[in-house]
Amino acid sequence: IVLGCRFDSEKILNAPIGRSPNNRLKMSTHAKSSKEAITHLKVLEYFQHFSHLELKLETGRTHQIRVHLSELLNAPIVNDELYGRSKEESKFFTSKMKSILSGYAYPLLHAKVLGFIHPVTKEKLRFEHPPSKIFLDTLNALRSENGKNTPSI
């Protein structure tokens, strides 16, 4: 779930990522030494000030999703203290969203499916997990209070 709703319903984000020249804790698309990073984006739902996205990684760089969304789309993940804009996004929170996210210190990012090739056995591994209650509660609050506009595909 990201702050922002002014972008195409499907998009490929393609920008190399490396260590941020300004903050050693962050990664950036503005790094001198960087590696290829490609993220496929699909909007599942648009809301008044937020969007619910599905993202598929072609590469797996550190903080890739967070960097691509924040720097390329200016659409940081909700509740992302490192790459987000907490003060700006919180002014769009409804009272229900504020209640749900009160005391929650993590970005609203959920890995529905995680897969990779085992480095030793070369076996393809795949893990699936349902979204957290906080993620679902926030999504439902957006649906009920902000109004939904699902993209036509």
Coordinates of N, CA and C in Angstrom, one line a residue:
I1 N 0.9 -1.2 0.0 CA 0.0 0.0 0.0 C 0.9 1.2 0.0
V2 N 0.7 2.1 -1.0 CA 1.6 3.3 -1.1 C 0.8 4.6 -1.1
L3 N 1.5 5.6 -0.7 CA 1.0 7.0 -0.8 C 1.1 7.4 -2.3
G4 N 0.0 7.7 -2.9 CA 0.0 8.2 -4.3 C -1.0 7.3 -5.1
C5 N -1.5 7.9 -6.2 CA -2.4 7.2 -7.0 C -2.4 7.8 -8.5
R6 N -1.3 8.5 -8.8 CA -1.2 9.2 -10.1 C -0.2 8.5 -11.0
F7 N -0.4 7.2 -11.3 CA 0.5 6.5 -12.2 C -0.2 5.5 -12.9
D8 N 0.4 5.0 -14.0 CA -0.2 4.0 -14.8 C -0.5 2.7 -14.1
S9 N -1.6 2.0 -14.6 CA -2.0 0.8 -13.9 C -1.0 -0.3 -14.0
E10 N -0.2 -0.3 -15.0 CA 0.9 -1.3 -15.2 C 2.1 -0.5 -15.6
K11 N 3.3 -0.9 -15.1 CA 4.5 -0.2 -15.4 C 5.7 -1.1 -15.0
I12 N 6.8 -0.9 -15.7 CA 8.0 -1.5 -15.4 C 9.0 -0.4 -14.9
L13 N 9.4 -0.6 -13.7 CA 10.4 0.3 -13.0 C 11.8 -0.3 -13.2
N14 N 12.6 0.4 -14.0 CA 13.9 -0.1 -14.3 C 15.0 1.0 -14.0
A15 N 15.6 0.9 -12.9 CA 16.7 1.8 -12.5 C 17.7 1.1 -11.6
P16 N 19.0 1.2 -11.9 CA 20.0 0.5 -11.1 C 19.9 1.1 -9.6
I17 N 20.3 0.2 -8.7 CA 20.3 0.6 -7.3 C 21.7 0.3 -6.7
G18 N 22.1 1.2 -5.8 CA 23.3 1.1 -5.0 C 23.2 1.8 -3.7
R19 N 24.3 1.8 -2.9 CA 24.3 2.5 -1.6 C 24.1 4.0 -1.9
S20 N 23.2 4.6 -1.1 CA 23.0 6.0 -1.2 C 24.2 6.8 -0.8
P21 N 24.5 7.9 -1.7 CA 25.7 8.7 -1.4 C 25.5 9.6 -0.2
N22 N 24.2 9.8 0.3 CA 23.9 10.7 1.3 C 23.6 10.1 2.7
N23 N 23.2 8.8 2.6 CA 22.8 8.1 3.9 C 23.2 6.6 3.7
R24 N 24.1 6.2 4.5 CA 24.6 4.8 4.5 C 23.6 3.7 4.8
L25 N 22.5 4.1 5.4 CA 21.5 3.2 5.8 C 20.5 2.9 4.6
K26 N 20.6 3.8 3.6 CA 19.6 3.7 2.5 C 20.3 3.2 1.2
M27 N 19.5 2.7 0.3 CA 19.9 2.4 -1.1 C 19.3 3.5 -1.9
S28 N 19.8 3.7 -3.2 CA 19.3 4.8 -4.0 C 19.6 4.5 -5.5
T29 N 18.7 5.1 -6.3 CA 18.9 5.0 -7.8 C 20.0 6.1 -8.2
H30 N 20.5 6.9 -7.3 CA 21.5 7.9 -7.6 C 22.9 7.5 -7.2
A31 N 23.1 6.2 -6.9 CA 24.4 5.8 -6.4 C 25.4 5.7 -7.6
K32 N 26.7 6.0 -7.2 CA 27.7 5.9 -8.3 C 27.9 4.4 -8.7
S33 N 28.0 3.5 -7.7 CA 28.2 2.1 -8.0 C 26.9 1.4 -7.7
S34 N 26.3 1.0 -8.8 CA 24.9 0.4 -8.6 C 24.8 -0.9 -9.5
K35 N 23.7 -1.6 -9.3 CA 23.4 -2.8 -10.0 C 22.0 -2.8 -10.6
E36 N 21.8 -3.5 -11.7 CA 20.6 -3.5 -12.4 C 19.4 -3.9 -11.4
A37 N 18.3 -3.2 -11.5 CA 17.1 -3.5 -10.7 C 15.9 -3.2 -11.5
I38 N 15.0 -4.3 -11.6 CA 13.8 -4.2 -12.4 C 12.6 -4.7 -11.6
T39 N 11.6 -3.9 -11.5 CA 10.4 -4.2 -10.8 C 9.2 -4.0 -11.7
H40 N 8.3 -5.0 -11.7 CA 7.1 -4.9 -12.5 C 5.9 -4.6 -11.5
L41 N 5.2 -3.5 -11.9 CA 4.2 -3.0 -11.0 C 2.8 -3.1 -11.7
K42 N 1.8 -3.5 -10.9 CA 0.4 -3.5 -11.3 C -0.4 -3.0 -10.2
V43 N -1.3 -2.0 -10.6 CA -2.2 -1.4 -9.6 C -3.4 -2.3 -9.4
L44 N -3.6 -2.8 -8.2 CA -4.8 -3.6 -7.9 C -6.0 -2.7 -7.6
E45 N -5.7 -1.6 -6.8 CA -6.8 -0.7 -6.5 C -6.3 0.7 -6.3
Y46 N -7.0 1.7 -6.8 CA -6.7 3.1 -6.5 C -7.7 3.6 -5.4
F47 N -7.2 4.4 -4.5 CA -8.0 5.1 -3.5 C -7.8 6.6 -3.7
Q48 N -8.4 7.3 -2.8 CA -8.3 8.8 -2.9 C -6.9 9.3 -2.9
H49 N -6.1 8.8 -1.9 CA -4.7 9.2 -1.8 C -3.7 8.1 -1.8
F50 N -4.2 6.9 -1.9 CA -3.3 5.7 -1.8 C -3.6 4.7 -2.9
S51 N -2.7 3.8 -3.1 CA -2.9 2.7 -4.1 C -2.4 1.4 -3.5
H52 N -3.1 0.3 -3.9 CA -2.8 -1.0 -3.5 C -2.1 -1.7 -4.7
L53 N -0.9 -2.1 -4.6 CA -0.1 -2.5 -5.7 C 0.3 -4.0 -5.6
E54 N 0.5 -4.6 -6.7 CA 1.2 -5.9 -6.8 C 2.5 -5.7 -7.5
L55 N 3.6 -6.2 -6.9 CA 4.9 -6.0 -7.5 C 5.6 -7.3 -7.7
K56 N 6.3 -7.4 -8.8 CA 7.1 -8.6 -9.1 C 8.5 -8.2 -9.4
L57 N 9.4 -8.8 -8.7 CA 10.8 -8.5 -8.9 C 11.4 -9.3 -10.0
E58 N 12.1 -8.7 -10.9 CA 12.9 -9.4 -11.9 C 14.4 -9.6 -11.3
T59 N 14.8 -8.7 -10.5 CA 16.0 -8.7 -9.8 C 15.7 -8.6 -8.3
G60 N 16.7 -8.8 -7.4 CA 16.4 -8.8 -6.0 C 17.4 -8.0 -5.2
R61 N 17.4 -6.7 -5.5 CA 18.4 -5.8 -4.8 C 17.9 -5.4 -3.4
T62 N 18.8 -5.1 -2.5 CA 18.4 -4.6 -1.2 C 17.5 -3.4 -1.3
H63 N 16.4 -3.4 -0.6 CA 15.4 -2.4 -0.6 C 14.8 -2.0 -1.9
Q64 N 14.9 -2.9 -2.9 CA 14.5 -2.6 -4.3 C 13.1 -2.0 -4.4
I65 N 12.1 -2.6 -3.8 CA 10.8 -2.2 -3.9 C 10.6 -0.8 -3.3
R66 N 11.2 -0.6 -2.1 CA 11.1 0.7 -1.4 C 11.7 1.8 -2.2
V67 N 12.9 1.5 -2.7 CA 13.6 2.6 -3.5 C 12.9 2.9 -4.8
H68 N 12.5 1.9 -5.5 CA 11.8 2.2 -6.8 C 10.5 3.0 -6.6
L69 N 9.7 2.6 -5.6 CA 8.5 3.3 -5.4 C 8.7 4.7 -4.9
S70 N 9.6 4.9 -4.0 CA 9.9 6.2 -3.4 C 10.5 7.1 -4.4
E71 N 11.6 6.7 -5.1 CA 12.4 7.5 -6.0 C 11.8 7.7 -7.4
L72 N 11.3 6.6 -8.0 CA 10.9 6.6 -9.3 C 9.4 7.1 -9.5
L73 N 8.6 6.7 -8.5 CA 7.2 7.1 -8.6 C 6.7 8.2 -7.6
N74 N 7.6 8.5 -6.7 CA 7.3 9.4 -5.6 C 6.1 8.9 -4.9
A75 N 6.0 7.5 -4.7 CA 4.9 6.9 -4.0 C 5.5 5.9 -3.0
P76 N 5.9 6.4 -1.9 CA 6.5 5.5 -0.8 C 5.5 4.6 -0.2
I77 N 6.0 3.5 0.3 CA 5.1 2.6 1.0 C 4.6 3.2 2.3
V78 N 3.4 3.1 2.6 CA 2.8 3.6 3.9 C 3.5 3.1 5.1
N79 N 3.8 4.0 6.0 CA 4.5 3.6 7.3 C 6.0 3.3 7.1
D80 N 6.6 3.7 6.0 CA 8.0 3.4 5.8 C 8.8 4.6 6.3
E81 N 9.4 4.4 7.5 CA 10.1 5.5 8.1 C 11.4 5.9 7.4
L82 N 12.0 4.9 6.7 CA 13.3 5.2 6.0 C 13.1 5.8 4.7
Y83 N 12.2 5.4 3.9 CA 12.0 5.9 2.5 C 10.7 6.7 2.3
G84 N 9.9 6.8 3.4 CA 8.6 7.4 3.2 C 8.6 8.8 3.6
R85 N 7.3 9.3 3.7 CA 7.1 10.7 4.1 C 6.0 10.7 5.1
S86 N 6.3 10.3 6.3 CA 5.4 10.0 7.4 C 4.4 11.2 7.7
K87 N 5.0 12.4 7.8 CA 4.2 13.5 8.1 C 3.2 13.8 7.0
E88 N 3.6 13.7 5.7 CA 2.7 14.0 4.6 C 1.6 12.9 4.5
E89 N 2.0 11.6 4.6 CA 1.0 10.6 4.4 C 0.0 10.6 5.6
S90 N 0.4 10.9 6.8 CA -0.5 10.8 7.9 C -1.6 11.8 7.9
K91 N -1.4 12.9 7.1 CA -2.5 13.9 7.0 C -3.7 13.3 6.2
F92 N -3.4 12.2 5.4 CA -4.5 11.6 4.6 C -5.1 10.4 5.4
F93 N -4.6 10.0 6.5 CA -5.1 8.9 7.3 C -6.5 9.3 7.8
T94 N -7.4 8.3 7.7 CA -8.7 8.5 8.4 C -8.5 8.1 9.8
S95 N -9.5 8.4 10.7 CA -9.4 8.1 12.1 C -9.2 6.6 12.3
K96 N -9.9 5.8 11.4 CA -9.8 4.3 11.5 C -8.4 3.9 11.1
M97 N -7.8 4.5 10.1 CA -6.4 4.1 9.7 C -5.4 4.5 10.8
K98 N -5.6 5.6 11.4 CA -4.7 6.1 12.5 C -4.8 5.1 13.7
S99 N -6.0 4.6 14.0 CA -6.2 3.7 15.1 C -5.5 2.3 14.7
I100 N -5.6 1.9 13.5 CA -5.0 0.6 13.1 C -3.5 0.7 13.1
L101 N -3.0 1.8 12.6 CA -1.5 1.9 12.5 C -0.8 2.4 13.8
S102 N -1.6 2.8 14.8 CA -1.0 3.4 16.0 C -0.1 2.3 16.6
G103 N 1.2 2.7 16.8 CA 2.2 1.8 17.4 C 2.8 0.8 16.5
Y104 N 2.3 0.8 15.2 CA 2.9 -0.2 14.2 C 4.1 0.4 13.5
A105 N 5.2 -0.2 13.7 CA 6.5 0.5 13.2 C 7.1 -0.1 12.0
Y106 N 6.2 -0.7 11.1 CA 6.8 -1.4 9.9 C 6.1 -0.9 8.7
P107 N 6.8 -0.9 7.5 CA 6.1 -0.5 6.3 C 4.9 -1.5 6.0
L108 N 3.9 -1.0 5.3 CA 2.8 -1.8 4.9 C 3.1 -2.5 3.6
L109 N 4.0 -3.4 3.7 CA 4.6 -4.2 2.6 C 4.4 -5.7 2.9
H110 N 3.8 -6.4 2.0 CA 3.6 -7.8 2.3 C 4.1 -8.7 1.1
A111 N 4.9 -9.7 1.4 CA 5.4 -10.6 0.4 C 4.4 -11.8 0.4
K112 N 3.5 -11.8 -0.6 CA 2.6 -12.8 -0.8 C 3.3 -14.1 -1.2
V113 N 4.2 -14.0 -2.1 CA 5.0 -15.1 -2.6 C 6.5 -14.7 -2.6
L114 N 7.3 -15.6 -2.0 CA 8.7 -15.4 -2.1 C 9.3 -16.7 -2.7
G115 N 10.1 -16.5 -3.7 CA 10.7 -17.7 -4.3 C 12.2 -17.4 -4.7
F116 N 13.0 -18.4 -4.7 CA 14.4 -18.3 -5.1 C 14.9 -19.7 -5.3
I117 N 16.1 -19.7 -6.0 CA 16.8 -21.0 -6.2 C 17.8 -21.2 -5.1
H118 N 17.7 -22.3 -4.4 CA 18.6 -22.6 -3.3 C 20.1 -22.5 -3.8
P119 N 21.0 -21.8 -3.1 CA 22.3 -21.6 -3.6 C 23.2 -22.9 -3.7
V120 N 22.8 -23.9 -2.9 CA 23.6 -25.2 -2.8 C 22.9 -26.3 -3.7
T121 N 21.7 -26.5 -3.4 CA 21.0 -27.6 -4.0 C 20.4 -27.3 -5.4
K122 N 20.3 -26.0 -5.7 CA 19.7 -25.4 -6.9 C 18.2 -25.7 -7.1
E123 N 17.6 -26.2 -6.0 CA 16.2 -26.4 -6.0 C 15.4 -25.1 -6.0
K124 N 14.3 -25.1 -6.7 CA 13.5 -23.9 -6.7 C 12.6 -24.0 -5.5
L125 N 12.7 -22.9 -4.7 CA 11.9 -22.9 -3.4 C 10.8 -21.8 -3.6
R126 N 9.7 -22.0 -3.0 CA 8.6 -21.1 -3.1 C 7.8 -21.1 -1.8
F127 N 7.6 -19.9 -1.2 CA 6.9 -19.8 0.0 C 5.8 -18.8 -0.2
E128 N 4.6 -19.1 0.4 CA 3.4 -18.2 0.3 C 2.9 -18.0 1.7
H129 N 2.4 -16.8 1.9 CA 1.9 -16.4 3.3 C 0.8 -15.4 3.1
P130 N -0.3 -15.5 3.9 CA -1.3 -14.5 3.8 C -0.9 -13.1 4.4
P131 N -1.6 -12.0 4.0 CA -1.2 -10.7 4.6 C -1.6 -10.7 6.1
S132 N -0.9 -9.8 6.8 CA -1.1 -9.6 8.2 C -2.5 -9.0 8.5
K133 N -2.9 -9.1 9.7 CA -4.2 -8.5 10.1 C -4.1 -7.0 9.9
I134 N -3.0 -6.4 10.3 CA -2.9 -4.9 10.1 C -3.0 -4.5 8.7
F135 N -2.3 -5.3 7.8 CA -2.3 -5.0 6.4 C -3.8 -5.0 5.8
L136 N -4.5 -6.1 6.2 CA -5.9 -6.3 5.7 C -6.8 -5.3 6.3
D137 N -6.6 -5.0 7.6 CA -7.5 -3.9 8.3 C -7.3 -2.6 7.6
T138 N -6.0 -2.2 7.3 CA -5.8 -1.0 6.6 C -6.4 -0.9 5.2
L139 N -6.2 -2.0 4.5 CA -6.8 -2.1 3.2 C -8.4 -2.0 3.2
N140 N -9.0 -2.6 4.2 CA -10.4 -2.5 4.4 C -10.9 -1.1 4.8
A141 N -10.0 -0.5 5.6 CA -10.4 0.9 6.0 C -10.3 1.8 4.8
L142 N -9.3 1.6 3.9 CA -9.2 2.4 2.7 C -10.4 2.2 1.8
R143 N -10.8 0.9 1.7 CA -12.0 0.6 0.8 C -13.3 1.2 1.3
S144 N -13.4 1.2 2.6 CA -14.7 1.7 3.2 C -14.8 3.2 3.4
E145 N -13.6 3.8 3.7 CA -13.7 5.2 4.0 C -13.2 6.1 2.9
N146 N -12.3 5.7 2.1 CA -11.7 6.6 1.1 C -12.4 6.4 -0.3
G147 N -13.2 5.4 -0.4 CA -13.7 5.1 -1.7 C -12.8 4.4 -2.6
K148 N -13.2 3.5 -3.4 CA -12.4 2.6 -4.2 C -12.6 2.9 -5.7
N149 N -11.6 2.9 -6.5 CA -11.6 3.1 -7.9 C -10.7 2.0 -8.5
T150 N -11.2 0.9 -8.8 CA -10.4 -0.2 -9.4 C -10.1 0.0 -10.8
P151 N -8.8 -0.1 -11.2 CA -8.5 0.2 -12.6 C -9.1 -0.9 -13.5
S152 N -9.5 -0.4 -14.7 CA -10.1 -1.3 -15.7 C -9.0 -1.9 -16.5
I153 N -8.9 -3.2 -16.6 CA -7.7 -3.8 -17.3 C -8.3 -4.7 -18.4

